[in-house]
CSV table of C-alpha atoms and ligand atoms in Angstrom, one decimal:
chain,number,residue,atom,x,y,z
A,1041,UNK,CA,0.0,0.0,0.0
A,1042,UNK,CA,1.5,3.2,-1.1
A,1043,UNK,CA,1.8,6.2,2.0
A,1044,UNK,CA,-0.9,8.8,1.0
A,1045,UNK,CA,-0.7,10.6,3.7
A,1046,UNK,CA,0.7,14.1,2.5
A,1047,UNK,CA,0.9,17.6,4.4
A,1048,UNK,CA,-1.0,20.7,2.9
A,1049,UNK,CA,1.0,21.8,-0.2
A,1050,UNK,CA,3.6,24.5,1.0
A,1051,UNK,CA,4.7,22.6,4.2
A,1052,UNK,CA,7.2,21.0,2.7
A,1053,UNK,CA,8.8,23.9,1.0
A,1054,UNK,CA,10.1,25.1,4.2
A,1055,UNK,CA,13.1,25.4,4.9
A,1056,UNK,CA,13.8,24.6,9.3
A,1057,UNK,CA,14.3,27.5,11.2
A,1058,UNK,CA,18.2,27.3,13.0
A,1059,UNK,CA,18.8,29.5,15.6
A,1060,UNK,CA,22.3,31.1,16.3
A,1061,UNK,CA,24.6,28.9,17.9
A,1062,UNK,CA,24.8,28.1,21.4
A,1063,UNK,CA,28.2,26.5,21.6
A,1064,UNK,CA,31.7,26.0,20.5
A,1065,UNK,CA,33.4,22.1,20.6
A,1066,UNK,CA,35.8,22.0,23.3
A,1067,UNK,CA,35.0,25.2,24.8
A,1068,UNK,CA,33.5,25.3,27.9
A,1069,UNK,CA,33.0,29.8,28.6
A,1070,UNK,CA,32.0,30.6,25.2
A,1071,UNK,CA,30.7,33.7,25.0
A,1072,UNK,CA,27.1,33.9,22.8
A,1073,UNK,CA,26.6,37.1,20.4
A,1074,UNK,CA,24.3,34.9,17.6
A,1075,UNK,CA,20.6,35.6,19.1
A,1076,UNK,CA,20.6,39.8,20.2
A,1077,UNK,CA,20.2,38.3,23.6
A,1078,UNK,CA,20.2,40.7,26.3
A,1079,UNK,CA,24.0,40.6,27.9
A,1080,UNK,CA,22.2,42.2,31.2
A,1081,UNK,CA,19.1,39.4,31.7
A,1082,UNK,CA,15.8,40.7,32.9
A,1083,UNK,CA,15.0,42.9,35.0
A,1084,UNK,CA,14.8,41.8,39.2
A,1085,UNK,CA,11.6,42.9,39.7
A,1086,UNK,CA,10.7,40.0,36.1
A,1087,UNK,CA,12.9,37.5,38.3
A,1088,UNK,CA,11.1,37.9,41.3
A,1089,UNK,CA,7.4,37.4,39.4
A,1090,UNK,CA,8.8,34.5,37.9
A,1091,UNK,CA,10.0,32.9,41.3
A,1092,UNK,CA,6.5,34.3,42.7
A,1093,UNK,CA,4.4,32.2,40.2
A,1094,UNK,CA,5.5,28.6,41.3
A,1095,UNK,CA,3.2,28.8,44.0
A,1096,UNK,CA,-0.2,29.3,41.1
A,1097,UNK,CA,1.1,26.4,38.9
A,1098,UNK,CA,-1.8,24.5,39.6
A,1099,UNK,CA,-4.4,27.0,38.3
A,1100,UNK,CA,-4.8,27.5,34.7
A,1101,UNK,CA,-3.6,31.3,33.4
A,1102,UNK,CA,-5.8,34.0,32.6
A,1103,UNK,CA,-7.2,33.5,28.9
A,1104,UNK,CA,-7.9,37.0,28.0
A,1105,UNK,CA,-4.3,38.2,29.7
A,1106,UNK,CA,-6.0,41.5,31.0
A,1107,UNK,CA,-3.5,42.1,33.3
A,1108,UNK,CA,-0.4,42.1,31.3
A,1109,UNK,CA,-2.5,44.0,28.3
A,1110,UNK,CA,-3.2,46.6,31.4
A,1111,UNK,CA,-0.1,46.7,31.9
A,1112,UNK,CA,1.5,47.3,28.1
A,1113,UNK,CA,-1.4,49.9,27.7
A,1114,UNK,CA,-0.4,52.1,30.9
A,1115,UNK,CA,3.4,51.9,30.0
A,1116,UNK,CA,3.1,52.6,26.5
A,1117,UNK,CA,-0.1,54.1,26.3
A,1118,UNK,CA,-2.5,52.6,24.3
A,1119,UNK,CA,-5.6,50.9,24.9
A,1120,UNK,CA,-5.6,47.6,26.1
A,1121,UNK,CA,-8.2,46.7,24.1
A,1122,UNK,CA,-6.6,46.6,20.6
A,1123,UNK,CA,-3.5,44.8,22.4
A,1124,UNK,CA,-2.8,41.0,22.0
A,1125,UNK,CA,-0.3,39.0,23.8
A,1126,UNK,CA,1.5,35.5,22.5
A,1127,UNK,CA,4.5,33.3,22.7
A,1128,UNK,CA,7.0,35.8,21.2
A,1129,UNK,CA,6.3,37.9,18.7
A,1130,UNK,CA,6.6,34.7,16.4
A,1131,UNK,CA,2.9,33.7,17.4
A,1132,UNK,CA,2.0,37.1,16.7
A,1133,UNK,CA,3.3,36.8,13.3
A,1134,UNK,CA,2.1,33.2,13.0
A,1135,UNK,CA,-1.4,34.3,13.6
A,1136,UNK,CA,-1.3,36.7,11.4
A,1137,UNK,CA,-0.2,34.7,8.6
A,1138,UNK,CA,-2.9,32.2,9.0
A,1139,UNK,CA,-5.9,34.4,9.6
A,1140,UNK,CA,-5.3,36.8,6.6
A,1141,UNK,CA,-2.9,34.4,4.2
A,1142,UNK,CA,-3.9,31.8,2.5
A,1143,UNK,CA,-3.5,30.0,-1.3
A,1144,UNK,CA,-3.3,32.0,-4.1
A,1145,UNK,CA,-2.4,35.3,-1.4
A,1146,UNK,CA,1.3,36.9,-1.1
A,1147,UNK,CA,2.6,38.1,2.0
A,1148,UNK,CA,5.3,40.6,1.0
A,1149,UNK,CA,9.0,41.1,3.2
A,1150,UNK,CA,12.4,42.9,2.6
A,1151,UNK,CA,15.1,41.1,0.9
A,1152,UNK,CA,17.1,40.7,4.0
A,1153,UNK,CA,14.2,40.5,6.4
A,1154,UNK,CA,13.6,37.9,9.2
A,1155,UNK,CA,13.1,34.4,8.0
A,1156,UNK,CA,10.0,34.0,10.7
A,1157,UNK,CA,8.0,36.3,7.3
A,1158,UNK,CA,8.6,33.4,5.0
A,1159,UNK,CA,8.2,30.7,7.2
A,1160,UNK,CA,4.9,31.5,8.0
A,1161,UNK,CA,3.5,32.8,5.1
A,1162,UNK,CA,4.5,29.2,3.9
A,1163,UNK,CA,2.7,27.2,6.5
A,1164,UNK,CA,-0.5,29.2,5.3
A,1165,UNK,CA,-0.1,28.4,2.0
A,1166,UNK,CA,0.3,31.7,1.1
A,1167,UNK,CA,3.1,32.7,-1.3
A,1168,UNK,CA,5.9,34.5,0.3
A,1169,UNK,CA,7.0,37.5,-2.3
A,1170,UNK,CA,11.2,38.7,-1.0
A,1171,UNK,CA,11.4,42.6,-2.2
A,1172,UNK,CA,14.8,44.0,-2.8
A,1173,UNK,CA,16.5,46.4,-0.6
A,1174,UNK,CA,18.5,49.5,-1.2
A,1175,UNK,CA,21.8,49.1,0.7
A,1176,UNK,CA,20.6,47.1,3.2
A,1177,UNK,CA,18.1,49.6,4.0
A,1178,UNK,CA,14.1,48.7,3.8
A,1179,UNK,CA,12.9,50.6,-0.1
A,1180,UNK,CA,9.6,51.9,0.2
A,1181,UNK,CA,9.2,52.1,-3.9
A,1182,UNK,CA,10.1,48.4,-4.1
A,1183,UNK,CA,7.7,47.0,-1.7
A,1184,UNK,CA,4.9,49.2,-3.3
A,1185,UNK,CA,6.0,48.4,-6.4
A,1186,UNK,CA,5.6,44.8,-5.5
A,1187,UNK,CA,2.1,44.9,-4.4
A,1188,UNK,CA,-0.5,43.6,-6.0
A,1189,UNK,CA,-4.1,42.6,-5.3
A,1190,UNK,CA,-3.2,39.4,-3.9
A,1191,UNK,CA,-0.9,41.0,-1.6
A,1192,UNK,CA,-2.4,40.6,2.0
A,1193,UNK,CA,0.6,40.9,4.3
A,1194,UNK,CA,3.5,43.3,4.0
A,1195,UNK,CA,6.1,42.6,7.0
A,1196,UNK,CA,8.9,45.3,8.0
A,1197,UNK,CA,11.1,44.9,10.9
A,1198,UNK,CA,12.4,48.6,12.2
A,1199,UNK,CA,14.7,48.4,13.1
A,1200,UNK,CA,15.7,45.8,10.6
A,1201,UNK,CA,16.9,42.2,11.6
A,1202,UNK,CA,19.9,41.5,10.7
A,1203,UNK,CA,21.2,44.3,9.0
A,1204,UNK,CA,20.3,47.1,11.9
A,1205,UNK,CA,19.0,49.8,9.9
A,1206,UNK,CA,15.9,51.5,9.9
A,1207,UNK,CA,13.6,54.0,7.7
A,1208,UNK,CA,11.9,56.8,9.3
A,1209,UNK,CA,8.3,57.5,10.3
A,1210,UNK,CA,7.4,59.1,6.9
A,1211,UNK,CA,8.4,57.1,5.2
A,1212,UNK,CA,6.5,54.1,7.2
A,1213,UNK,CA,3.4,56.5,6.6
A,1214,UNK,CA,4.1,56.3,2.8
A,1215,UNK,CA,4.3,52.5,2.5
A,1216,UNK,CA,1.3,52.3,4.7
A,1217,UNK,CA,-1.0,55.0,2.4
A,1218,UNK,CA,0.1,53.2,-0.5
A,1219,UNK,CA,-0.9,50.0,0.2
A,1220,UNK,CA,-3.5,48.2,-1.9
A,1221,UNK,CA,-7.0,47.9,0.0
A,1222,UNK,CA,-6.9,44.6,1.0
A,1223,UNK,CA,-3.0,44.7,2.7
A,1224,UNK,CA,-1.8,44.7,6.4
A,1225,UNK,CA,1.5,46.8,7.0
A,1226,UNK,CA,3.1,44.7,9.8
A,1227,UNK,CA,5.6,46.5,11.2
A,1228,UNK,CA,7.7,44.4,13.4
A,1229,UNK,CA,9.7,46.3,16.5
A,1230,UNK,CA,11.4,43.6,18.2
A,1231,UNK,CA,14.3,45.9,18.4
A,1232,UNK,CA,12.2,49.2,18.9
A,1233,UNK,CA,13.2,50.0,23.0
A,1234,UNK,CA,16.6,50.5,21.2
A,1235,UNK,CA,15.8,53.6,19.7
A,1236,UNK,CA,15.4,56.5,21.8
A,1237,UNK,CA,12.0,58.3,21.7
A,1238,UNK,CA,10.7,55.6,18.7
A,1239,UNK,CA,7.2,54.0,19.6
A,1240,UNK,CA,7.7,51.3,17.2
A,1241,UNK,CA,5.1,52.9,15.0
A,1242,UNK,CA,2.0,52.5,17.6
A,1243,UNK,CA,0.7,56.0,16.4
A,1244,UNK,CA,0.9,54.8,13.4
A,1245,UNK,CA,-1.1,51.6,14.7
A,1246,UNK,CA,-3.5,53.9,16.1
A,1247,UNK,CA,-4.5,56.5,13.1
A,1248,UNK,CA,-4.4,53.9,10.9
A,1249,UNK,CA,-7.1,51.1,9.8
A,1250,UNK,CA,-4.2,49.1,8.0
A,1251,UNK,CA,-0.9,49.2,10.1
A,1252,UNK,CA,-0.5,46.3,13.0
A,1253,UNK,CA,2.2,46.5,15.5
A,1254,UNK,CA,4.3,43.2,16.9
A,1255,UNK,CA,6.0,43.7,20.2
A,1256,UNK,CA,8.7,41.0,21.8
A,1257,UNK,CA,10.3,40.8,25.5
A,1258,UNK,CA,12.9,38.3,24.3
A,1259,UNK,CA,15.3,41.8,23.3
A,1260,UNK,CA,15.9,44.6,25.6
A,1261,UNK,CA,13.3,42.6,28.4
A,1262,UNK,CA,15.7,40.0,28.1
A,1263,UNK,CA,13.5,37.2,28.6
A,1264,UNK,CA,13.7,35.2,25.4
A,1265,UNK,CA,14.2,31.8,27.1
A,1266,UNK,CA,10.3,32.5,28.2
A,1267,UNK,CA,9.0,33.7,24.9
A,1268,UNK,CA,6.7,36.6,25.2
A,1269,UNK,CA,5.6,39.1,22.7
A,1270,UNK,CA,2.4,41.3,21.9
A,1271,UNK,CA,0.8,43.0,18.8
A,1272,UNK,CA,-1.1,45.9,18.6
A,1273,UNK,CA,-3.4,47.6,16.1
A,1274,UNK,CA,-6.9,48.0,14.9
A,1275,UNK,CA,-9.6,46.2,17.1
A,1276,UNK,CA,-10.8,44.7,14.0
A,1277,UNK,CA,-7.7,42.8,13.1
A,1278,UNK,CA,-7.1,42.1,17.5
A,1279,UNK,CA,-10.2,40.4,17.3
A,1280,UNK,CA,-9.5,38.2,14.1
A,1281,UNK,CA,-6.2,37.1,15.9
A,1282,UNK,CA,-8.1,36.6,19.5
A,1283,UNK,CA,-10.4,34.3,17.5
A,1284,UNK,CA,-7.5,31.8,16.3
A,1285,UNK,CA,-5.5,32.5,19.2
A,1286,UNK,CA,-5.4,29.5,21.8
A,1287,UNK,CA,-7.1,30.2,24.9
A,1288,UNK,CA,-4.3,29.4,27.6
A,1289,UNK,CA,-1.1,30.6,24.9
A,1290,UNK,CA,0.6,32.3,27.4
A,1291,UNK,CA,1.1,30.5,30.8
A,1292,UNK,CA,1.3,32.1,34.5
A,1293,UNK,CA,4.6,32.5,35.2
A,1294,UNK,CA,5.1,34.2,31.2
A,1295,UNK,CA,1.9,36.5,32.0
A,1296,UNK,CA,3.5,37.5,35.3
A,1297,UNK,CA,7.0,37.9,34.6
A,1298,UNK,CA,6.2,40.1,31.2
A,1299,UNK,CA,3.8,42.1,33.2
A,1300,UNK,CA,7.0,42.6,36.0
A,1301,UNK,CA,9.0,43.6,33.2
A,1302,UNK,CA,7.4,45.9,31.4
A,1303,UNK,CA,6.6,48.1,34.5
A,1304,UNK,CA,10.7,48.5,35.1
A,1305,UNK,CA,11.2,50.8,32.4
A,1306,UNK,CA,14.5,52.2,34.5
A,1307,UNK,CA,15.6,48.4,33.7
A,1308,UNK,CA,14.6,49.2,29.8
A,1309,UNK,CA,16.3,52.5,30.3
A,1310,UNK,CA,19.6,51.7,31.2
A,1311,UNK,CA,20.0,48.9,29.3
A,1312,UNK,CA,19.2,51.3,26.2
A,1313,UNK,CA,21.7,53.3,27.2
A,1314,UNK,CA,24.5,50.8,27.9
A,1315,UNK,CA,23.6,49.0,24.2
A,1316,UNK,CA,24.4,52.5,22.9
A,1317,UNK,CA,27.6,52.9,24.4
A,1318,UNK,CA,28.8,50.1,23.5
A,1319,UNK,CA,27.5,49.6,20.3
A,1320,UNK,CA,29.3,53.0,19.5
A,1321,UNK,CA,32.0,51.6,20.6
A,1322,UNK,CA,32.5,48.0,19.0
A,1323,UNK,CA,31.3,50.0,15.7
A,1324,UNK,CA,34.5,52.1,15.8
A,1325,UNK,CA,36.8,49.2,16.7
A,1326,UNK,CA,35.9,47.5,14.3
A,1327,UNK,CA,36.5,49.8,11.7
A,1328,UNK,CA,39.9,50.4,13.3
A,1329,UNK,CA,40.5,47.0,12.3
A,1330,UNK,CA,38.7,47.7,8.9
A,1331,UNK,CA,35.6,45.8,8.8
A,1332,UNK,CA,32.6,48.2,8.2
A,1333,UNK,CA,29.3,48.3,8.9
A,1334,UNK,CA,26.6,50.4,8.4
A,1335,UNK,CA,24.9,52.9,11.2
A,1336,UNK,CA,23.1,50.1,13.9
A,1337,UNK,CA,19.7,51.5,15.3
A,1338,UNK,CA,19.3,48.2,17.0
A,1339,UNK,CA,21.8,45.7,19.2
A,1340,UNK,CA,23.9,43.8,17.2
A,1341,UNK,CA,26.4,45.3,14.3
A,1342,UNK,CA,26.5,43.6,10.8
A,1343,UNK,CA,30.2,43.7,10.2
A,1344,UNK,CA,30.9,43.6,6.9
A,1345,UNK,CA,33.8,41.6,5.4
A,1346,UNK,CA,35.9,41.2,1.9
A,1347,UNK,CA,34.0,38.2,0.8
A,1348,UNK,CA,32.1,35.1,1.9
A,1349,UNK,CA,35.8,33.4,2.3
A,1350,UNK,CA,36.9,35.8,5.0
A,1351,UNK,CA,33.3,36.3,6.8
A,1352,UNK,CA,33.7,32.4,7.1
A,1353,UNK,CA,37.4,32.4,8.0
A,1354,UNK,CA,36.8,35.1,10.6
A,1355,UNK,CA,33.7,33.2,12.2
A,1356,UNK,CA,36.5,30.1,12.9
A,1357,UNK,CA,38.7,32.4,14.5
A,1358,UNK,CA,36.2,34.1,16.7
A,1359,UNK,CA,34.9,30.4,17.5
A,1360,UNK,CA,38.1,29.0,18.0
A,1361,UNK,CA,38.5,32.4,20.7
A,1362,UNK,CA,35.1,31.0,22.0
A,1363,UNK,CA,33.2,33.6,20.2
A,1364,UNK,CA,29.8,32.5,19.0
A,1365,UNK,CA,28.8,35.6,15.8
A,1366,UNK,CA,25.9,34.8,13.7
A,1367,UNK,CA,26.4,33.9,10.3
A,1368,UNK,CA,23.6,35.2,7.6
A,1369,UNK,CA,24.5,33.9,4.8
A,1370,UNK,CA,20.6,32.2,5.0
A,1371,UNK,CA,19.7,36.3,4.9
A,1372,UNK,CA,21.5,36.6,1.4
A,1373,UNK,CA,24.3,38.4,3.3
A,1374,UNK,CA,27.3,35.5,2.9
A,1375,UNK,CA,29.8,38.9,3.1
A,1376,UNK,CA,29.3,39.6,6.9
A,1377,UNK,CA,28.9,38.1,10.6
A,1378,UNK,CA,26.1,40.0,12.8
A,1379,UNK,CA,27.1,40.2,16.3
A,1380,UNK,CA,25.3,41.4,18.7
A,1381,UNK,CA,26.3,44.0,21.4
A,1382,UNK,CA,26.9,42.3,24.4
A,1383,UNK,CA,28.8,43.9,27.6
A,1384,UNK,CA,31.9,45.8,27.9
A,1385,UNK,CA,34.1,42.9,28.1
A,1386,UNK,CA,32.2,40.4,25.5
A,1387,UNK,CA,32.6,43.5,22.9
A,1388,UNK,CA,36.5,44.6,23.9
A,1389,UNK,CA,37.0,40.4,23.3
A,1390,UNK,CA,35.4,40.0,20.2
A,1391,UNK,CA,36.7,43.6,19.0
A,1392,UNK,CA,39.8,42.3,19.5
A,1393,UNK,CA,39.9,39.2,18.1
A,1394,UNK,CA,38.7,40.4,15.0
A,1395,UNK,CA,41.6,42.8,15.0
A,1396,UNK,CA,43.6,39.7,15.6
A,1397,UNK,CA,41.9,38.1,12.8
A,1398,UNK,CA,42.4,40.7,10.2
A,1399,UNK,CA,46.2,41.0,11.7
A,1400,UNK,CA,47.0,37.8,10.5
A,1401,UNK,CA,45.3,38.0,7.1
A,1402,UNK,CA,47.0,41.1,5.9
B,1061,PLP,C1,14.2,38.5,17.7
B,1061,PLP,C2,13.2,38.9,16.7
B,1061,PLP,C3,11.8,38.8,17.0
B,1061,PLP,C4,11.4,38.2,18.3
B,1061,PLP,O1,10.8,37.0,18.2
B,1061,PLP,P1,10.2,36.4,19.6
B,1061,PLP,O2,9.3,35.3,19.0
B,1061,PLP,O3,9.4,37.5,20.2
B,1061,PLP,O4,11.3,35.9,20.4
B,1061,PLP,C5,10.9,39.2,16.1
B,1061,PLP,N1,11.3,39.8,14.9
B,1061,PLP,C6,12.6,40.0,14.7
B,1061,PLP,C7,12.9,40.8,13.4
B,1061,PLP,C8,13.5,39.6,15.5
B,1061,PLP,O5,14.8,39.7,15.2
């Protein structure tokens, strides 16, 4: 008997997911820049929630998550109502994909975007549409020149993941009026608390019928081992998601420990401001040692290299220093390693050893 048993066309097609590395053979302190992890962890006040919740693991969490969407509203504020909360953002964008994507549909994303867009759009069916970017940089003309009337999802990260750059609000408000009717500007700011004085276009959530916000705690919250994130826009699209959203997504001690978090904004604060510093920092170092890399808004650096050879030779190096970098070659960027800004002594290490590296190659 022949195996008919097939998955829905698309499923196949997609190619797994790999996160940055975690480790390096034979080293037992490497030091992990390959997933924009937070150097600095959570804040106490999320580590105390998250102690605090052991003693409600036996009652089942809050399905409407009113207090962590109180919470989100009062800090940021908007109105809990048009907020929705899931495991990371990637739900968020999951949901999206499979309420308003389907066959025949093209959900639309920058060249170099994150591969979460693709993914998704794929496991709906949909067909995932990659618009060129203009030096690394999001291009408005391109993506609306790419639209069409099966286009239902348009996905920008800003600031961008991996490449760190990011277009302004005006010209967010252009892609978003040009739109065809039947499109959803996602704009994804996973890497928004970076940029001082940027809501992550919520105002832009607000005004507008057509622009949907995602949200994640796994950045500057620090809590991506517990994979929390939100989305915010229109109540019309909140309630299509909160309709194929599972009832009990989010458990007690993720509900808790977001809501913890997001009401430290000192935490937020200073870790802004330490990201800065130092991003400023292994930015110039590294072009001491002549590896470029364009103008980070976010917290990691793509460092730029000759080639694909020496991006590669220069990830063994830093590896065999016990320096984890993420390669993105899968983001059609063979030429350079991201790596994210971790502390003071993580950056003057991997500075360093690049400096080493390019040493040696001259
Ligand atoms: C890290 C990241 C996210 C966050 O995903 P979570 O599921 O919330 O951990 C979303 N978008 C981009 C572009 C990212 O880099």
């Amino acid at each position: 008997m022949t195996n008919q048993i097939r998955p829905q066309p698309g499923i196949m097609d997609i190619a797994l997911y790999e996160g940055g590395a975690a480790h390096v053979a034979g080293v037992s302190d490497a030091i992990k820049l390959s997933s924009n992890e937070n150097p600095f962890g959570p804040s106490d006040k999320a580590r105390e929630a998250y102690a605090r919740a052991v003693h409600k693991l036996h009652r089942y969490p809050s399905t409407d998550h009113a207090a962590l969407r109180r919470a989100i509203g009062e800090i940021h504020g908007l109105d809990p109502a048009q907020i929705i909360c899931g495991v990371g953002s990637d739900e968020i964008i999951g949901l999206l994909c499979n309420a308003y994507a389907g066959r025949g549909d093209e959900v639309l994303f920058t060249e170099h975007g994150f591969l979460m867009y693709r993914i998704y759009a794929q496991a709906a069916g949909a067909t995932p549409v990659s618009v060129a970017e203009r030096d690394r940089t999001t291009d408005v003309d391109a993506l609306l020149a790419a639209c069409s009337k099966r286009t239902k999802l348009v996905f920008i990260a800003n600031p961008n993941n991996p490449t760190g750059t990011m277009i302004g609000l005006p010209e967010i408000r252009r892609l978003a009026d040009g739109l065809p009717p039947q499109a959803i500007l996602v704009l994804d700011g996973a890497y928004a608390e970076y940029v001082e004085g940027y809501d992550g276009g919520a105002k832009l959530a607000t005004e507008r019928g057509n622009v949907f916000m995602t949200r994640t705690f796994s950045k500057i919250y620090g809590l991506g081992g517990l994979r929390i994130g939100w989305g915010y826009g229109p109540k019309p699209i909140v309630d299509v998601l909160n309709r194929v959203r599972g009832p009990f997504n989010l458990s007690t001690s993720q509900l808790e420990t977001a809501e913890a978090a997001v009401r430290d904004q000192e935490h937020v604060q200073r870790c802004r401001e330490e990201n800065a510093r130092m991003r400023a920092w292994l930015a110039e170092a590294l072009a001491e040692h002549g590896v470029p890399s364009d103008t980070s808004t976010a917290n990691f650096i793509l460092a730029r290299f000759a080639d694909e050879a020496e991006a590669q030779a220069c990830d063994a190096y830093l590896q065999s220093q016990g320096l984890i970098v993420r390669r993105v070659a899968g983001y059609g960027l063979p030429q350079c390693l991201r790596i994210t800004v971790g502390d003071e002594a993580s950056c003057r290490r991997v500075a360093h050893a690049v400096g080493q590296f390019k040493g040696q190659t001259r």
